Short mmCIF file of C-alpha atoms and ligand atoms in Angstrom, two decimals:
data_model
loop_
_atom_site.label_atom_id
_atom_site.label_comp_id
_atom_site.label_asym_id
_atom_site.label_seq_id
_atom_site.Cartn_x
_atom_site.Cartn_y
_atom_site.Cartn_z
CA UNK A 5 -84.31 -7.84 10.29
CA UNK A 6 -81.13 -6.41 8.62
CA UNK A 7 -80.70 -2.64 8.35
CA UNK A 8 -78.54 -1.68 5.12
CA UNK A 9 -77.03 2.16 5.08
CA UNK A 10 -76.18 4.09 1.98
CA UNK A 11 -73.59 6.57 2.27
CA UNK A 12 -73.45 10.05 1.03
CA UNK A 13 -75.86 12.00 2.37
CA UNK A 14 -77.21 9.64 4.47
CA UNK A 15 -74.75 8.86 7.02
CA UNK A 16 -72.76 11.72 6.00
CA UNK A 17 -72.70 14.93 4.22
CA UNK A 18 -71.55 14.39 0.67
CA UNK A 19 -70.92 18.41 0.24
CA UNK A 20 -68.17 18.31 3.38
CA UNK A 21 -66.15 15.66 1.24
CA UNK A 22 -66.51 17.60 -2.03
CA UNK A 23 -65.44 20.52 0.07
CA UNK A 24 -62.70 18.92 1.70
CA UNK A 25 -61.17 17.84 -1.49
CA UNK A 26 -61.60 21.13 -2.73
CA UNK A 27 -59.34 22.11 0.30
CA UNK A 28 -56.87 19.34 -0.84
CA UNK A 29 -56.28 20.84 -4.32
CA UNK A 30 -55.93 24.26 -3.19
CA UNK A 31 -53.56 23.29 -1.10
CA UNK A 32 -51.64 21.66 -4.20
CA UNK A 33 -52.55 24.92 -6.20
CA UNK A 34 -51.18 27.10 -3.67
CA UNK A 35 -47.72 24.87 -3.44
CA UNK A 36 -47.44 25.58 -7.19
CA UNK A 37 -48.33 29.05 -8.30
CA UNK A 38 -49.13 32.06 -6.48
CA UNK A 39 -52.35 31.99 -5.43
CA UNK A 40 -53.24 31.80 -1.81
CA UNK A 41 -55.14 28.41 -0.70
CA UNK A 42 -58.51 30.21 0.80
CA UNK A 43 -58.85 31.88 -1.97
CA UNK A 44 -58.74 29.11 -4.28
CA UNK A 45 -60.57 27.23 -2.20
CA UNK A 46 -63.01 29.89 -2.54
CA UNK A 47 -63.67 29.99 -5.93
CA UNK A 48 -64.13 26.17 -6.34
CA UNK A 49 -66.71 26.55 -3.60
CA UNK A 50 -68.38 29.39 -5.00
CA UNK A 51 -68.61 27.33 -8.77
CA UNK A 52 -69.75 24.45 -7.72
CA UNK A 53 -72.49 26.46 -6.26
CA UNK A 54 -73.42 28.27 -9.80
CA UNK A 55 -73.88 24.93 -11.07
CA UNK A 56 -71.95 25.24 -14.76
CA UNK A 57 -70.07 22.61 -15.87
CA UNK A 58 -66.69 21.58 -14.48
CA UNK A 59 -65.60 22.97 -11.62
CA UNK A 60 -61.68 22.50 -12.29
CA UNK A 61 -61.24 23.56 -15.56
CA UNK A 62 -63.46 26.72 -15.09
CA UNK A 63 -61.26 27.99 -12.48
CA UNK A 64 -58.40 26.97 -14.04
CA UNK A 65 -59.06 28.91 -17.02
CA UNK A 66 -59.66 31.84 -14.13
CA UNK A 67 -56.38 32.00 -13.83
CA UNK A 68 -54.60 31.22 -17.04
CA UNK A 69 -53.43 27.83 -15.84
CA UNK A 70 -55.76 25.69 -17.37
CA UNK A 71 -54.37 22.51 -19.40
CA UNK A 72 -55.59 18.78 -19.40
CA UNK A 73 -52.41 17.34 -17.79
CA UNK A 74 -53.26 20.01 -14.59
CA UNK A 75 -56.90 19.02 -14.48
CA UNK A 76 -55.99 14.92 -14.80
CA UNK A 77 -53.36 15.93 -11.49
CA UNK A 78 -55.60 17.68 -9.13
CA UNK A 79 -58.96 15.52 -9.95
CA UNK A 80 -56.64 12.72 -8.96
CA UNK A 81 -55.67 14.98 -5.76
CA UNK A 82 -59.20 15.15 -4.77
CA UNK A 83 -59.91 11.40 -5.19
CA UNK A 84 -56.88 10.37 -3.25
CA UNK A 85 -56.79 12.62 -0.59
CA UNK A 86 -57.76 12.04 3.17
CA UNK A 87 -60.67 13.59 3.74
CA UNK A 88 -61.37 15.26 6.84
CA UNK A 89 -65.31 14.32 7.40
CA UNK A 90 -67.59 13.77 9.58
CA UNK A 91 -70.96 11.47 9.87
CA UNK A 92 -74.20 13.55 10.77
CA UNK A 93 -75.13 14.70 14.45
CA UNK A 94 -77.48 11.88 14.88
CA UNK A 95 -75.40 8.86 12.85
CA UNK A 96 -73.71 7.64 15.41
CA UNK A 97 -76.66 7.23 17.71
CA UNK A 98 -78.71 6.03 15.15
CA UNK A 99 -76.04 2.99 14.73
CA UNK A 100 -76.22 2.18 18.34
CA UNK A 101 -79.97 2.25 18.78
CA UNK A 102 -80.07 -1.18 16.08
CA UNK A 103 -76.55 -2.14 18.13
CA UNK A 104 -78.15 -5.68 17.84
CA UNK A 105 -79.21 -6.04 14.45
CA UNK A 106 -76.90 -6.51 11.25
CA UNK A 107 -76.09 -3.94 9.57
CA UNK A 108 -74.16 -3.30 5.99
CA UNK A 109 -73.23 -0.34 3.89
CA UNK A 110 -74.26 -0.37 0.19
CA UNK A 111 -72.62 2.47 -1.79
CA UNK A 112 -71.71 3.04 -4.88
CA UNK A 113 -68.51 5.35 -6.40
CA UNK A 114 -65.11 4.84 -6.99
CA UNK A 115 -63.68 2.09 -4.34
CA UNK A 116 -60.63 4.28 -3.24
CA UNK A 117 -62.59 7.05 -2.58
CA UNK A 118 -65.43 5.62 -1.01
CA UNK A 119 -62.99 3.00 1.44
CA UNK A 120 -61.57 6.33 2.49
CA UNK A 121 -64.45 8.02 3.45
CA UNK A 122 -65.59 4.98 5.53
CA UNK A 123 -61.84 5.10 7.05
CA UNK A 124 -62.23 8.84 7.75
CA UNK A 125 -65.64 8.32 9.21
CA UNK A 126 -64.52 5.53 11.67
CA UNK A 127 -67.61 3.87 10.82
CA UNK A 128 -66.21 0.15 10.07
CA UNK A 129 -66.88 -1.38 13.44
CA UNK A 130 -70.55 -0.44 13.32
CA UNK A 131 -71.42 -2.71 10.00
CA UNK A 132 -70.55 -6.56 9.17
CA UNK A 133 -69.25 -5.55 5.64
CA UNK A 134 -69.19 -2.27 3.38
CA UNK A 135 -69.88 -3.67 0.09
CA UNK A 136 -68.63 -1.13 -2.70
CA UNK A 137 -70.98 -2.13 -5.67
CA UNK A 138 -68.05 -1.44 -8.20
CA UNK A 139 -65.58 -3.70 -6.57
CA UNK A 140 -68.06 -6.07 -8.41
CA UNK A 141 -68.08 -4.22 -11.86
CA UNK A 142 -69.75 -1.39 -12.73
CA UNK A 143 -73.18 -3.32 -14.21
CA UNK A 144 -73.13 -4.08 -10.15
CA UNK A 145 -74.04 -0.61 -8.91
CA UNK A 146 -76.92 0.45 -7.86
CA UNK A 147 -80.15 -0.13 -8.99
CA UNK A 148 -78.79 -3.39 -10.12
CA UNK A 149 -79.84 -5.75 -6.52
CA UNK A 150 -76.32 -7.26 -6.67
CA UNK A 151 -75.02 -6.72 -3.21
CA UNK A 152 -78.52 -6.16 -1.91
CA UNK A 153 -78.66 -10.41 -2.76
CA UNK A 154 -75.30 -10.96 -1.83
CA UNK A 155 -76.78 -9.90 1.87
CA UNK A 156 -79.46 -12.18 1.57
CA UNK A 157 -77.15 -15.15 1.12
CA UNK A 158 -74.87 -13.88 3.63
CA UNK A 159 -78.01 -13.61 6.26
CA UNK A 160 -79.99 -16.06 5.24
CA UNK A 161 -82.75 -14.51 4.92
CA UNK A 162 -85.13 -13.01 2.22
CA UNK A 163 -85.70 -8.92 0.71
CA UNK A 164 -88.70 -8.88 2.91
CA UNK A 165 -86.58 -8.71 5.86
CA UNK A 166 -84.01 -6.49 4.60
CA UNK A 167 -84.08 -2.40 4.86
CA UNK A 168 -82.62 -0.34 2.93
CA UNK A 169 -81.96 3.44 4.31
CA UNK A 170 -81.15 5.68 0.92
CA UNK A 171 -80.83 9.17 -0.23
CA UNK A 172 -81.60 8.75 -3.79
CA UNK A 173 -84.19 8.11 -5.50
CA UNK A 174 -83.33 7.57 -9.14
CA UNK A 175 -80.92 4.88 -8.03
CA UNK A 176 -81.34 3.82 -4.12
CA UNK A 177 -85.00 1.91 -4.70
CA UNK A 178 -86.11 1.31 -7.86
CA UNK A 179 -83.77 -2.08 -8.56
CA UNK A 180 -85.01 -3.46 -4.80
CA UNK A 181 -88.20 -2.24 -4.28
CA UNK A 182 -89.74 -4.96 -6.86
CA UNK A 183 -87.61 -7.87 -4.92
CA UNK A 184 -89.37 -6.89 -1.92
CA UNK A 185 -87.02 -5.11 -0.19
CA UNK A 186 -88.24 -2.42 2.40
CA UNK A 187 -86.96 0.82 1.27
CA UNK A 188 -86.56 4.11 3.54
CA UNK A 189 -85.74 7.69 1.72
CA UNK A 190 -83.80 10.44 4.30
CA UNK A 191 -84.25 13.73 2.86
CA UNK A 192 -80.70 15.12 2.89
CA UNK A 193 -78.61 16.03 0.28
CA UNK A 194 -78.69 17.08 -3.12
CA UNK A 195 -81.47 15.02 -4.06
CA UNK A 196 -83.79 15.86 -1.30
CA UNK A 197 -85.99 18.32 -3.30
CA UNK A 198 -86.32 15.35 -6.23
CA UNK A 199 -89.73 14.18 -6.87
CA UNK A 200 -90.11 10.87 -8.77
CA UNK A 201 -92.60 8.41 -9.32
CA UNK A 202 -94.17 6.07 -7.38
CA UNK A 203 -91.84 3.13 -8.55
CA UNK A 204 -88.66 5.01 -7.72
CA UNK A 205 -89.90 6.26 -4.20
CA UNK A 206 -89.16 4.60 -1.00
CA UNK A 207 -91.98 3.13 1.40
CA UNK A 208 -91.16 5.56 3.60
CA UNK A 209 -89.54 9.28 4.14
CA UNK A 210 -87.55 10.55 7.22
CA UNK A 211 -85.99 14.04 7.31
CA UNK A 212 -83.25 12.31 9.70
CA UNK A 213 -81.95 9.52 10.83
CA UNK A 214 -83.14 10.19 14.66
CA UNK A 215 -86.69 9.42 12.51
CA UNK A 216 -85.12 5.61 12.25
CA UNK A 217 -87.07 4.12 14.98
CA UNK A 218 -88.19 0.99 16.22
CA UNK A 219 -91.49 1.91 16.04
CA UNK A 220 -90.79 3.24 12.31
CA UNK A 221 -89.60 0.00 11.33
CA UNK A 222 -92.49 -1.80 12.53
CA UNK A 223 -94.49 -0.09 10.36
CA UNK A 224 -92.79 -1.30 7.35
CA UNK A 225 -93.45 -5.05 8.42
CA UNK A 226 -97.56 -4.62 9.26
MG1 MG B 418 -76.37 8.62 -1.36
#
């Protein structure tokens, strides 16, 4: 058996990055016009929870700063800056309860970003390779199976035995579910209230990942 991980929201929080690099830019803000960092960070917080549109330019615009060049700088500020994460209570555990089986990380996202959240994370030495679907090309992210195969090859071994632990349900499943791989949903994150059909679910649900048991993954290979 090989275990592969997504990773936002299910090893990790995706929020506490977005938060973080909301931190990061009102940091930059604060450098550069009078406006104190908390507060800034504040308001970023506080619109991303409304929902509308873009976050940056609406507070921008708050404050009479708004312009394209100052959006393009601090959306390149929250991409590139080190985020100070951290995996979920029961991650870590999680990891060394399968300490014997492989295990990879499939995400997708922009590869800077996502190899510094991994870095942040200290999660490396816990997986035999991270594969960032776009460092193959976009058309490589999920649901296309790209890296999914590329593990088979790598293990030897067929989708039967491969499990994939996922977040997401229009994305995480529905490209390896018909290959046969064995798909668990944890239901964290902004998508956990996302009902889809049958063909996009997971075979199985787990509210955490101290649900990812031995005897849960037998289960999936009666
Ligand atoms: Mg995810």
């Amino acid at each position: 058996m090989v275990l592969v991980f997504d990773l936002d929201d299910t090893l990790y929080a995706e929020k506490s990055f977005v938060y973080s690099g909301f931190d990061a830019v009102a940091e930059f803000i604060s450098s550069e016009y009078n406006i104190k960092k908390h507060i800034f960070s504040k308001e970023l917080k506080l619109e991303l929870q409304n929902g509308r549109g873009n976050v940056f330019d609406t507070v921008l615009k708050d404050h009479n700063l708004f312009s394209k060049e100052l959006v393009k700088k601090i959306i390149s500020i929250y991409r590139l800056h080190k985020p100070i994460i951290q995996v979920y209570d029961d991650t870590i555990e999680c990891l060394h309860r399968f300490s014997d089986i492989p295990k990879y990380i499939v995400t997708d996202g922009n590869k800077i970003v996502q190899e510094n959240k991994i870095k942040s994370l200290d999660i490396e030495q816990y997986f035999l390779f991270c594969f960032i679907s776009r460092r193959y090309g976009i058309h490589n992210e999920k649901p296309s199976p790209y890296c999914f195969q590329k593990i088979c090859k790598l293990e030897e071994t067929t989708p039967q035995n491969i499990v994939y632990i996922g977040d997401n349900p229009t994305k995480d499943f529905i490209g390896i579910k018909p290959l046969g791989f064995k798909t668990i949903r944890i239901m964290k994150g902004s998508h956990k209230n996302i009902v889809k059909t049958h063909e996009y679910e997971a075979h199985f649900q787990i509210n955490s990942l101290s649900e990812l048991t031995p005897h849960l993954l037998e289960r999936l290979f009666v």
